XYZ file of C-alpha atoms in Angstrom:
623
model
C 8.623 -74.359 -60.439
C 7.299 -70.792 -61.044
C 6.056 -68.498 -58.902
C 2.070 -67.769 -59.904
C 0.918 -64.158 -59.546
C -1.528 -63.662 -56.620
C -3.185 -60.490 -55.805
C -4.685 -60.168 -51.915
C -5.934 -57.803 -49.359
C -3.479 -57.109 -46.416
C -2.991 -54.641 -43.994
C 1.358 -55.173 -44.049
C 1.686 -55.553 -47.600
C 6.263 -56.212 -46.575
C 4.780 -59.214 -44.030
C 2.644 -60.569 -47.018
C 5.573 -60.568 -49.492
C 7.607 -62.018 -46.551
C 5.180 -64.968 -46.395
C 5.210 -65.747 -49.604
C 8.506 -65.194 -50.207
C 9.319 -67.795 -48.180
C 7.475 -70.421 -50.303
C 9.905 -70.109 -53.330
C 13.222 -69.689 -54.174
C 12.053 -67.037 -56.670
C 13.481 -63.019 -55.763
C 9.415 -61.688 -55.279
C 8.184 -58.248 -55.427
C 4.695 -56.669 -55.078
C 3.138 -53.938 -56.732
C 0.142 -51.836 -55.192
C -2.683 -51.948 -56.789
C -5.110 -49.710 -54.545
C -5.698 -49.145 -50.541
C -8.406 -47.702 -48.668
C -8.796 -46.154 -44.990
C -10.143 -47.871 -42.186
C -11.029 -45.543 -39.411
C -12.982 -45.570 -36.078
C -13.520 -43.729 -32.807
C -14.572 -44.238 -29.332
C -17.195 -41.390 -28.436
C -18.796 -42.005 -30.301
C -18.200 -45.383 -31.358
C -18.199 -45.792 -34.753
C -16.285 -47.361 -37.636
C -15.898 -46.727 -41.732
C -14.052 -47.656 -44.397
C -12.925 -45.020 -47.140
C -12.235 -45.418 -50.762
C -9.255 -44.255 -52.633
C -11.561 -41.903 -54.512
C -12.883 -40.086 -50.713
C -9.460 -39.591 -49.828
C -9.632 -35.790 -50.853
C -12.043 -35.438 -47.630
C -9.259 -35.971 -45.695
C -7.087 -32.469 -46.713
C -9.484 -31.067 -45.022
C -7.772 -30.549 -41.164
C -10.320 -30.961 -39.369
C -11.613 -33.939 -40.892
C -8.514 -35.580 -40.461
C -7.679 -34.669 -37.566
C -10.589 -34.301 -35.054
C -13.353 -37.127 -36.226
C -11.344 -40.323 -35.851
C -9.086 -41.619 -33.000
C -7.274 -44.293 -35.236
C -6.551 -44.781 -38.803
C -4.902 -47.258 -40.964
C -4.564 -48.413 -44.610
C -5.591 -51.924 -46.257
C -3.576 -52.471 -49.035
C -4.823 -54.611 -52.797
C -1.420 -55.583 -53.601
C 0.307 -57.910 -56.104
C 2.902 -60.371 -55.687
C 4.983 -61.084 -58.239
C 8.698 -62.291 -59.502
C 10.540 -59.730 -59.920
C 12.455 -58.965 -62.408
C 13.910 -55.516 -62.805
C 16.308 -53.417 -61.138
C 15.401 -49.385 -60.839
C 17.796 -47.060 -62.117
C 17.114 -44.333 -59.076
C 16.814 -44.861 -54.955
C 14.069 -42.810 -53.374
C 14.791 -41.275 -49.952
C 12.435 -39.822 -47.502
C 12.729 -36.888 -45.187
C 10.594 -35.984 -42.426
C 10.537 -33.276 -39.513
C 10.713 -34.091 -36.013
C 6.851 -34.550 -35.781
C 6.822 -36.616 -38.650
C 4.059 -34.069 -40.319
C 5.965 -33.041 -43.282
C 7.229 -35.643 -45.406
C 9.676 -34.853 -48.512
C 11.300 -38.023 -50.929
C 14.755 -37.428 -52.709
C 15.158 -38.979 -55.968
C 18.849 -39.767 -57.279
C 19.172 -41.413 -60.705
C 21.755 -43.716 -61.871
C 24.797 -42.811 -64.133
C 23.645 -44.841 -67.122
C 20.566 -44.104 -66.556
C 17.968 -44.036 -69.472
C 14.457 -42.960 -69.780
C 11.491 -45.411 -70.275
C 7.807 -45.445 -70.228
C 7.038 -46.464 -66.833
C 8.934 -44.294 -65.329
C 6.463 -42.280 -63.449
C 4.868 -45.937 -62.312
C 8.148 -47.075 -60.775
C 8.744 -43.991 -58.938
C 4.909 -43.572 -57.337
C 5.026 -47.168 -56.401
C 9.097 -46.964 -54.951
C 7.681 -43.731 -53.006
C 4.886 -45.543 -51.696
C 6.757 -48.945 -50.519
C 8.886 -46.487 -48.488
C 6.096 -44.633 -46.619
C 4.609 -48.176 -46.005
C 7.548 -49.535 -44.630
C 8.230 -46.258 -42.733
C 4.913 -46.848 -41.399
C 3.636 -43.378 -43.433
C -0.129 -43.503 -44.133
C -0.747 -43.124 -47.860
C -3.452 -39.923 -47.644
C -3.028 -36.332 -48.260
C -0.653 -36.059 -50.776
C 0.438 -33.064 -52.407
C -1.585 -32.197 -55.068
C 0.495 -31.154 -57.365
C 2.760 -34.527 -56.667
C 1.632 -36.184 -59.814
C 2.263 -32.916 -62.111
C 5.704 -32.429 -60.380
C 6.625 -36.124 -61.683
C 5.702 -35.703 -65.142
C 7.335 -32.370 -64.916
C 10.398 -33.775 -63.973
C 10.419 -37.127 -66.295
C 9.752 -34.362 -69.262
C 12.680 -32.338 -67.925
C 15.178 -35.338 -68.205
C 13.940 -36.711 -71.589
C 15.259 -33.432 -72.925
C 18.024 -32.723 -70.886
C 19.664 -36.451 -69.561
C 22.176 -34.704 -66.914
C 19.194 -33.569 -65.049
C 20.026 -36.643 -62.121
C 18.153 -35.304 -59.087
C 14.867 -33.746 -57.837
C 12.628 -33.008 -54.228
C 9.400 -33.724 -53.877
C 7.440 -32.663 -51.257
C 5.097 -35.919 -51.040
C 2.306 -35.204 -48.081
C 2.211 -32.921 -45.126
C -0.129 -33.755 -42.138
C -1.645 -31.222 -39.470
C 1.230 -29.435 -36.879
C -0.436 -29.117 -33.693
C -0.386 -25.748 -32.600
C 0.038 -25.448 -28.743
C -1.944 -23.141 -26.594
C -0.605 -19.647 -26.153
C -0.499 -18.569 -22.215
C -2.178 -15.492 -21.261
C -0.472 -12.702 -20.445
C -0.741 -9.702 -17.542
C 1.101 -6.516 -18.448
C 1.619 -4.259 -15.794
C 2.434 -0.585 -16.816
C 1.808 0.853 -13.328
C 1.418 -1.675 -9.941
C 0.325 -0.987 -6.866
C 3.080 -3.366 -5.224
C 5.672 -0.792 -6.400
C 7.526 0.609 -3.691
C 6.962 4.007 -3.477
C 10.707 5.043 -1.628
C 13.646 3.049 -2.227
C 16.951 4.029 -0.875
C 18.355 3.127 -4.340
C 16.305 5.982 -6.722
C 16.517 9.721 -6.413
C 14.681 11.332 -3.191
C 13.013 13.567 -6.019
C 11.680 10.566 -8.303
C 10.140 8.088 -6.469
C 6.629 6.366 -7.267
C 4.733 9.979 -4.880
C 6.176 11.813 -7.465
C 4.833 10.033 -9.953
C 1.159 10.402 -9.867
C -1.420 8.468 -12.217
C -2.037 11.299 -15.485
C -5.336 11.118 -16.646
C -6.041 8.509 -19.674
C -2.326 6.906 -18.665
C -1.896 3.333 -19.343
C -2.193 1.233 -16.525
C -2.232 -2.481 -17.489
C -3.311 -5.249 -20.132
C -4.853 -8.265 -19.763
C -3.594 -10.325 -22.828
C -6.207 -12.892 -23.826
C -5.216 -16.692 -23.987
C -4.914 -18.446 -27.165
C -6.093 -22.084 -27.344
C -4.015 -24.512 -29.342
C -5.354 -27.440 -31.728
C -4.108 -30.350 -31.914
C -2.831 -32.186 -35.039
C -2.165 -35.393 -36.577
C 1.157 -36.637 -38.459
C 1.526 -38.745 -41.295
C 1.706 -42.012 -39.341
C -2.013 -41.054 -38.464
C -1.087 -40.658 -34.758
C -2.673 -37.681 -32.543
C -0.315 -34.783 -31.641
C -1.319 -33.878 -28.141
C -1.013 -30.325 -26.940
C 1.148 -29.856 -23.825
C -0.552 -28.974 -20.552
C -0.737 -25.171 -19.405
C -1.671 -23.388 -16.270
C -3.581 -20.412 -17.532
C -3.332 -17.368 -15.049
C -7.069 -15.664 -15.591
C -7.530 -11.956 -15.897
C -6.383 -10.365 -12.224
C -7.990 -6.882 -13.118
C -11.107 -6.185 -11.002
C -11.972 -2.810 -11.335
C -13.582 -0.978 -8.335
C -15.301 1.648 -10.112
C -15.483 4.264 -13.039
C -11.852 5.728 -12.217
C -10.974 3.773 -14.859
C -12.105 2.330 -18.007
C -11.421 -0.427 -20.416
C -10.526 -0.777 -24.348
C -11.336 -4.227 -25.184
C -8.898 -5.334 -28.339
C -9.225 -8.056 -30.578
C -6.097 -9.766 -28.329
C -6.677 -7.672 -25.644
C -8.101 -5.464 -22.699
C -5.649 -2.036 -22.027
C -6.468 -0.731 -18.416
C -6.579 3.539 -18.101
C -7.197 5.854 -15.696
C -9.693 8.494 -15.892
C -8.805 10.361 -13.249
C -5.701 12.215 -11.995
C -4.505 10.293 -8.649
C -2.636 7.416 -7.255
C -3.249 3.549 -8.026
C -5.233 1.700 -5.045
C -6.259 -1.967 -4.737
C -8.767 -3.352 -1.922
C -11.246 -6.071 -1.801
C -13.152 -4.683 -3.753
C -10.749 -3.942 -6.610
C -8.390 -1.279 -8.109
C -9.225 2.198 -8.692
C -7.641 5.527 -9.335
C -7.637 7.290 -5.267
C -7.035 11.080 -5.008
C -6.822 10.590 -1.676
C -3.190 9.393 -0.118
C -2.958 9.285 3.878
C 0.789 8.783 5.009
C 1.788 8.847 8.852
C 5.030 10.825 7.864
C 6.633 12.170 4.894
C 10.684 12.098 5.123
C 13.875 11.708 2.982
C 13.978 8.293 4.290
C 10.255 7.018 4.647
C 8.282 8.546 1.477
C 10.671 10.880 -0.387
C 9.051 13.861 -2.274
C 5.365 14.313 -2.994
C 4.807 16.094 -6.114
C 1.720 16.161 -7.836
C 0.177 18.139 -9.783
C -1.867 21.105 -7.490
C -4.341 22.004 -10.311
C -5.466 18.036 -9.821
C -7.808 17.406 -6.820
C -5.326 15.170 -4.814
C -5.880 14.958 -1.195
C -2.759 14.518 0.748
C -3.141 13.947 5.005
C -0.482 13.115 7.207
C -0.938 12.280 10.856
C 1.854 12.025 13.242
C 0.712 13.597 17.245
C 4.075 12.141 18.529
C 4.866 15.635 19.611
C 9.059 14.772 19.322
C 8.729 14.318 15.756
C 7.484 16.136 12.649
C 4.934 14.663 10.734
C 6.840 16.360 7.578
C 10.490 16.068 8.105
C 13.267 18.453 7.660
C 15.166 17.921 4.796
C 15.620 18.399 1.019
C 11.670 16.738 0.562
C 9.106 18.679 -0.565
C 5.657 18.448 -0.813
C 2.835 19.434 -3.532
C -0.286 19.134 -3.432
C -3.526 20.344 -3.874
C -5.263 19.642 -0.532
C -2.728 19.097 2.363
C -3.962 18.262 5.744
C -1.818 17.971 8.335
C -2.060 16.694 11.771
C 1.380 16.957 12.990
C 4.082 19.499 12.967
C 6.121 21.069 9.515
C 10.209 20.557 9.683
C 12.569 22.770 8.166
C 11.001 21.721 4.268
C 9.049 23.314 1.613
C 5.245 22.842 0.850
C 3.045 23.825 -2.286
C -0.528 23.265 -2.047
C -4.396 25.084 -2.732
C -5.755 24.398 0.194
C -3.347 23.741 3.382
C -4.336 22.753 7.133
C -2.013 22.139 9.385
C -3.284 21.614 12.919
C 0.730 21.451 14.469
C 3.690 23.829 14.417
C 5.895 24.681 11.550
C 9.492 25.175 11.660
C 11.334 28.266 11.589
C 12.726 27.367 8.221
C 10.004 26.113 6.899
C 8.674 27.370 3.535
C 4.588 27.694 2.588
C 3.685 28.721 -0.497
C -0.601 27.905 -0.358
C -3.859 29.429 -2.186
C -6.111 28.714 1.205
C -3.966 27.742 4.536
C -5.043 27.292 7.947
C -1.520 26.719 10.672
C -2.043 26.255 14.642
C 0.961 27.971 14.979
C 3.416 29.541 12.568
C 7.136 29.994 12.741
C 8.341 29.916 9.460
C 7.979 31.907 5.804
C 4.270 31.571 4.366
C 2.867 33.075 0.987
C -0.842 32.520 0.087
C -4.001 34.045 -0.801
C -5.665 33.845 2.352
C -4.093 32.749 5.956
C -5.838 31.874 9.471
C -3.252 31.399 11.798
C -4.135 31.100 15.615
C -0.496 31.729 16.822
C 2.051 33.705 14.970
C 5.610 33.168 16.718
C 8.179 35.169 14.644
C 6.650 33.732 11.547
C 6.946 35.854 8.430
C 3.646 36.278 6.076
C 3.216 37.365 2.389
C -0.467 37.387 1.320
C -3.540 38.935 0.346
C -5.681 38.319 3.260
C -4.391 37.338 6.703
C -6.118 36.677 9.951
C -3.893 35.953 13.209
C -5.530 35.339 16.767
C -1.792 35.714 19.003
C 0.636 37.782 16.789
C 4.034 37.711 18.712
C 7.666 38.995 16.793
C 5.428 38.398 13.157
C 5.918 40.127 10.569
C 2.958 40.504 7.993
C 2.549 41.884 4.825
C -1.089 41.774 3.021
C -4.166 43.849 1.760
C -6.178 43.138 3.859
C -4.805 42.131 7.984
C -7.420 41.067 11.089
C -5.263 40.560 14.307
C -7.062 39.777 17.716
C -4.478 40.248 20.022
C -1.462 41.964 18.665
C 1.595 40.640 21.058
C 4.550 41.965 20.720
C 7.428 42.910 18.541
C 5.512 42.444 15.347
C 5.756 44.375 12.165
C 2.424 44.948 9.724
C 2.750 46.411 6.630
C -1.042 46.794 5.173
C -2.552 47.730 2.003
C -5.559 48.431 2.423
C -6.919 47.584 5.712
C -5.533 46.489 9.236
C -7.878 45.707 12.050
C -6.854 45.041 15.446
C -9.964 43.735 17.690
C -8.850 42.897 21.330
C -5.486 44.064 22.368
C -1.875 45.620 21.498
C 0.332 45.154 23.877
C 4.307 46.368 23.191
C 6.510 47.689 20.694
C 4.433 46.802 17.313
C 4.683 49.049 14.311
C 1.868 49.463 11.253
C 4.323 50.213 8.224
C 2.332 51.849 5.171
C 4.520 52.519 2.371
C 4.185 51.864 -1.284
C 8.074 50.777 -1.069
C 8.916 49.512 2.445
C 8.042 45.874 2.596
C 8.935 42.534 3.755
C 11.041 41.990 1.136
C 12.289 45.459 0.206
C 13.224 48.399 2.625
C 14.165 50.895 -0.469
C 13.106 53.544 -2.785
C 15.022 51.832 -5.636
C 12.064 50.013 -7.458
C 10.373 53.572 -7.354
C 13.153 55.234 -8.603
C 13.730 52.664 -11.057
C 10.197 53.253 -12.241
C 10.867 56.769 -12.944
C 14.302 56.388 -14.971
C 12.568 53.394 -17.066
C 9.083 55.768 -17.787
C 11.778 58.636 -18.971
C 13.638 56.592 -21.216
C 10.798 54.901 -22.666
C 9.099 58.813 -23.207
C 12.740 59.820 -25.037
C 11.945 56.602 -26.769
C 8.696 57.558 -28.030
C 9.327 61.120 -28.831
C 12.210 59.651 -30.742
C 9.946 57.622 -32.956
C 7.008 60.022 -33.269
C 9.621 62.032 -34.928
C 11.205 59.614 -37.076
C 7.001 58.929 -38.122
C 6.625 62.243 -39.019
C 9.208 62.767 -41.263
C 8.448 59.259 -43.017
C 4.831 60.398 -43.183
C 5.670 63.675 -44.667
C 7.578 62.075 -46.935
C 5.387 59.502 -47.898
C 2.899 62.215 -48.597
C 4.647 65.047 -50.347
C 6.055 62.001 -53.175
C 2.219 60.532 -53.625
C 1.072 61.714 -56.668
C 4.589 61.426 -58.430
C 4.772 57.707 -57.342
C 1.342 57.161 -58.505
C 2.266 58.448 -61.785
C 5.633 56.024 -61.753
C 3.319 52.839 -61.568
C 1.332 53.536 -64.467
C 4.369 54.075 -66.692
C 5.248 50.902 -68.602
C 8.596 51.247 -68.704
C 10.237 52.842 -66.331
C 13.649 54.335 -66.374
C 16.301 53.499 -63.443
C 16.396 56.342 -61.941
C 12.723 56.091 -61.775
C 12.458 52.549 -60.126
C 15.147 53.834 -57.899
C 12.910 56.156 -56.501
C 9.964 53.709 -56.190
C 12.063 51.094 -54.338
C 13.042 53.879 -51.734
C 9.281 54.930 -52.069
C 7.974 51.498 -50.572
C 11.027 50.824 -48.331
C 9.858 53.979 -46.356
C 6.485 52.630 -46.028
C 8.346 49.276 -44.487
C 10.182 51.562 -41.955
C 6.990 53.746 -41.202
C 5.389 50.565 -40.789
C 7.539 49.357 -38.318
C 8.009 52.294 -36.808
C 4.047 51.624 -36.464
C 4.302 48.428 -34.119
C 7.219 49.777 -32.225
C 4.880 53.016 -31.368
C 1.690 50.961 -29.802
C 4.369 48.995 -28.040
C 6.132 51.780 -26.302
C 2.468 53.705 -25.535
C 1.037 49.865 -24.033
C 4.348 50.338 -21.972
C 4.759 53.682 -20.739
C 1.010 53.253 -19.270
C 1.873 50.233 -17.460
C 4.903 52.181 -15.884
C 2.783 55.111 -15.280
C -0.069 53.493 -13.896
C 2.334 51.679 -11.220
C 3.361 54.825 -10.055
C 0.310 56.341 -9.642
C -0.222 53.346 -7.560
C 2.745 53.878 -5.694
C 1.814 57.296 -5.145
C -1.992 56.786 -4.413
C -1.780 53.708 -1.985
C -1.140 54.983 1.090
C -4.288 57.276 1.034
C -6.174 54.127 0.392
C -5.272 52.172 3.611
C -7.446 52.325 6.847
C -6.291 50.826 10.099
C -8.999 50.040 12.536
C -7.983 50.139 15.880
C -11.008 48.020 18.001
C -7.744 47.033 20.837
C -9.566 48.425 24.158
C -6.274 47.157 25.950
C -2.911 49.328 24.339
C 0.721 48.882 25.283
C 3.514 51.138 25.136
C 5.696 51.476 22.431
C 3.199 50.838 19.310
C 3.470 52.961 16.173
C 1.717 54.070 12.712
C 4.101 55.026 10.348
C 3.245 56.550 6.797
C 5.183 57.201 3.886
C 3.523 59.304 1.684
C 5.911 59.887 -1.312
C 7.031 57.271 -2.843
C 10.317 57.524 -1.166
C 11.345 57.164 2.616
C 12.581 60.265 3.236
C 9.461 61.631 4.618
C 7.750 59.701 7.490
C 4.430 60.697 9.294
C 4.425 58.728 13.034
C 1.577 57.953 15.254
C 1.673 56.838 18.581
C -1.461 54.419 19.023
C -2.528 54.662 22.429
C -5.881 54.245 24.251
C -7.271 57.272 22.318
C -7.482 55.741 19.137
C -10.187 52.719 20.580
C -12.870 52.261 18.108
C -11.313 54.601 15.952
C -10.164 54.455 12.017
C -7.026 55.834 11.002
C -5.910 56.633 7.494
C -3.916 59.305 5.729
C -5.492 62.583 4.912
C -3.959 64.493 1.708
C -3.934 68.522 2.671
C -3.435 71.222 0.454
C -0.360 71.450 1.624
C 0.867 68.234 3.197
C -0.875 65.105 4.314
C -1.392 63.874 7.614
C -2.693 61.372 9.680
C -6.513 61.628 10.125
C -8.648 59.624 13.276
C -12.071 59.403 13.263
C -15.243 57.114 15.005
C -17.199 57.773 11.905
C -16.655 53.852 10.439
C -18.672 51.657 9.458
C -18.789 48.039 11.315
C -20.190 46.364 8.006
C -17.050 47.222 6.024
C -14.936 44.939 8.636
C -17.583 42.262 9.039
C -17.049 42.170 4.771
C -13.220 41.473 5.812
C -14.116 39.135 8.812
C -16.098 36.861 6.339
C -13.762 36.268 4.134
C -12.021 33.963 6.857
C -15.098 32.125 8.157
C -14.976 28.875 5.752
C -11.360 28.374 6.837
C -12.049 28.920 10.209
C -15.268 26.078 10.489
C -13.298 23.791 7.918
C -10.731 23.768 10.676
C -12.482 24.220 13.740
């Protein structure tokens, strides 16, 4: 008996023909005829059914993925005997998360074209995603035009036996991206390790100003998607770490990104976190600096850093010796200075420093001082064989010092010290043994010669022979240059001139070059020999420009003024200082014929209170 035709409704269109199938003895088939969507979702609960011809709502992502939780096809199919063969076999390909879905079509060798081609293949490709368990819904668009493509292809060219089609793609879930903390600079850095150079540890590495400190990288949230089976693709779970960064105040600032927040300073300093948050610190408090506790501090001493380092365990130094140095803008120290060098504006050190120590400092205030100091201005309360190069020094106990500045204010001159002033020394409450006062525009700390003098006077000679060389050498250009005006004037308004002629005009200009040159070289050599000339009259003027004020009412043995007044040391004029010389000024006097040393009472006390006050902030910062 025959199989009749039936079309139905089902929802496993392979279980239908199954049923059927096993009715009759007939090989069936079925045929799709058209299927629709049923979907539905929870919160809220809803259901609806969508036509073939609303499918297109669904390629948008969204749509498909987010406003339904399930999804599945109803199929119109027909059932049928079947009685063809198909001259190709269709195989699908899918990725792992079954969201892209391609078919492979292979045709037969004999195979031959006929008009419902295109038929056989959409309805092969779609048995196989309903048996795969592929929903039939966002196909490619251009699926249809890529068939006919294809069929036309073959009709005109019959070896053509293969072709890909990408069929339908769903929506790839895209997981969530983790924030992300970037830390350029940290305060959990160590700041000495054993491991790193002495020299380049995190204290020499200050914060710059506008440097980079961190980013907080902002979190991406994922979507989820949907594949082709109409099943949700769930995002994996994440533990998001939150932005860390609370800032303390305005030492520093933000640039917010599109992706982003970068972290700078703006200040100069070091990195600090408390409760309260980070912040850029100029201040730094250490309870020793060593080679094997902090390494170097260098910073930069035109920045306002504040560096303090307290250490009263009077058997060690709160500054090691060592090859450490230190530099810093303000230094305060409360503690003693080892064998080590130290840069700074503005230096207090309530403690002793070491006999090898090394100061160089703008202001600097020492308890006592045994080591080599240059500054601007110095208030040391005990100087114990300490060596000083400055511009204005005060000292309350001078003992085996030696001090070289403009202007010098001693208390109580001890003994065994050495004072070489330039342009005032005062000595208020006593001088006790074998001190000298040293004026010389030579003899100093660092040089006990006549040979930068001398040196002076053989570089001012040569640069004169220099000069009188090239004034002469300018003259005789110039002359030149004159006496051949007119003729060369002439030469430039001739048209065509002969080569004699333009050999005479190139020699004409390449004088002016030279007297040119000659020209720079002359206001250079003038600049010079007024420099050199001015220095000596220096040299030769300073000693008549230095006062010592002697206000000592209690004077030792063994103390004497010594002036140079040439500048070389042949010649010295001595003074004993003795009791005769209280409340006295003493200075060199230039004769007619030679100088000498003048004393007088006729002072006045406002021109050493000027010198006093120059000490007094450094004094009651320290006091």
């Amino acid at each position: 008996m025959s199989y009749e035709i039936k079309t139905l409704e089902t929802f496993n269109p392979f279980e239908s023909l199954n049923h059927e199938q096993a009715n009759t003895e007939q090989i069936l088939d079925f045929r799709i005829i058209d299927f629709k969507l049923l979907c539905s979702s929870v919160k809220p609960a809803k259901t609806k059914t969508y036509e073939r011809k609303d499918f297109d709502l669904f390629y948008a992502d969204d749509f498909f993925v987010k406003n339904y939780n399930t999804i599945i096809q109803k199929f119109l199919i027909e059932i049928y005997p079947k009685n063809q063969s198909f001259p190709f076999t269709i195989k699908l390909r899918s990725n792992s998360n079954l969201t892209h879905l391609k078919a492979s079509i292979n045709f037969t060798e004999n195979f031959k074209y006929y008009p419902n081609l295109k038929f056989d293949i959409l309805q092969n490709i779609y048995k196989i995603m309903i048996k795969q368990k592929f929903l039939i819904l966002r196909l490619d668009k251009n699926l249809f035009d890529k068939i006919d493509d294809f069929i036309l292809s073959i009709q005109k060219n019959p070896s053509i036996k293969e072709i890909e089609l990408e069929i339908a793609k769903g929506v790839d879930k895209i997981e969530h991206k983790s924030d992300e903390i970037i830390y350029h600079r940290d305060v959990n850095e160590e700041c000495f390790d054993e491991n790193i150079n002495y020299d380049e540890g995190s204290y020499c590495k200050p914060i710059e100003k506008n440097e980079l400190l961190f980013e907080y990288i902002y979190r991406i949230l994922g979507k989820e998607g949907r594949n082709l089976r109409g099943e949700i693709l769930h995002l994996n779970p994440i533990a998001f770490l939150d932005n860390p960064f609370i800032i303390k105040d305005e030492s520093i600032y933000t640039e917010e990104l599109e992706d982003r927040i970068k972290y700078f300073s703006a200040n100069y300093g070091f990195l600090n976190k408390d409760h309260a948050g980070y912040c850029i610190a100029n201040n730094l408090k250490l309870s020793q600096i060593g080679l094997k506790t902090t390494g170097s501090i260098k910073t930069n001493t035109d920045e306002n850093i504040n560096l303090e380092i307290t250490n009263f365990d009077i058997s060690d130094d709160a500054i090691k010796s060592g090859i450490v140095n230190v530099q810093a803008s303000n230094i305060k120290v409360n503690g003693s200075i080892g064998a080590t060098k130290l840069y700074g504006k503005n230096i207090s050190i309530k403690g002793l420093t070491h006999a090898k120590s090394e100061i160089f400092a703008q202001d600097i205030f020492i308890t006592t001082h045994k080591g080599t100091l240059q500054a601007d201005t110095v208030y040391i309360k005990n100087l114990e064989n300490g060596t000083i190069i400055a511009k204005n020094v005060f000292v309350e106990n001078c003992m085996g010092g030696k001090i070289e500045a403009e202007n010098i204010y001693i208390c109580n001159l001890l003994t065994d010290n050495t004072l070489y002033p330039r342009k005032n020394l005062i000595i208020t409450n006593n001088i006790k043994f074998k001190n000298n006062i040293v004026v010389s525009p030579l003899v100093s700390i660092e040089n006990n010669s006549d040979t930068e003098c001398e040196n002076l006077k053989n570089l001012s000679l040569k640069i004169k022979s220099k000069l009188d060389d090239t004034i002469s050498k300018m003259q005789n250009y110039y002359d030149y240059l004159i006496k051949n005006q007119i003729k060369i004037i002439k030469l430039q308004k001739t048209k065509n001139p002969s080569a004699i002629e333009m050999k005479f005009s190139n020699l004409y200009h390449d004088i002016i070059k030279k007297y040119n040159h000659l020209s720079i070289s002359y206001k250079k050599l003038i600049k010079l020999k007024y420099q050199i000339d001015a220095k000596l009259n220096f040299l030769n003027e300073m000693v008549y420009n230095v006062k010592i004020y002697i206000k000592a009412e209690n004077i030792g043995e063994d103390n004497f003024l010594k002036f140079y007044p040439k500048t070389n040391t042949d010649l010295e004029l001595k003074h004993h200082i003795n009791l005769k010389d209280y409340e006295k000024v003493l200075y060199l006097e230039k004769g007619q014929q030679v100088s000498y040393i003048k004393s007088s009472h006729n002072y006045s006390e406002s021109d050493i209170e000027e010198i006093k006050i120059i000490f007094e902030k450094l004094e009651k910062d320290n006091s």
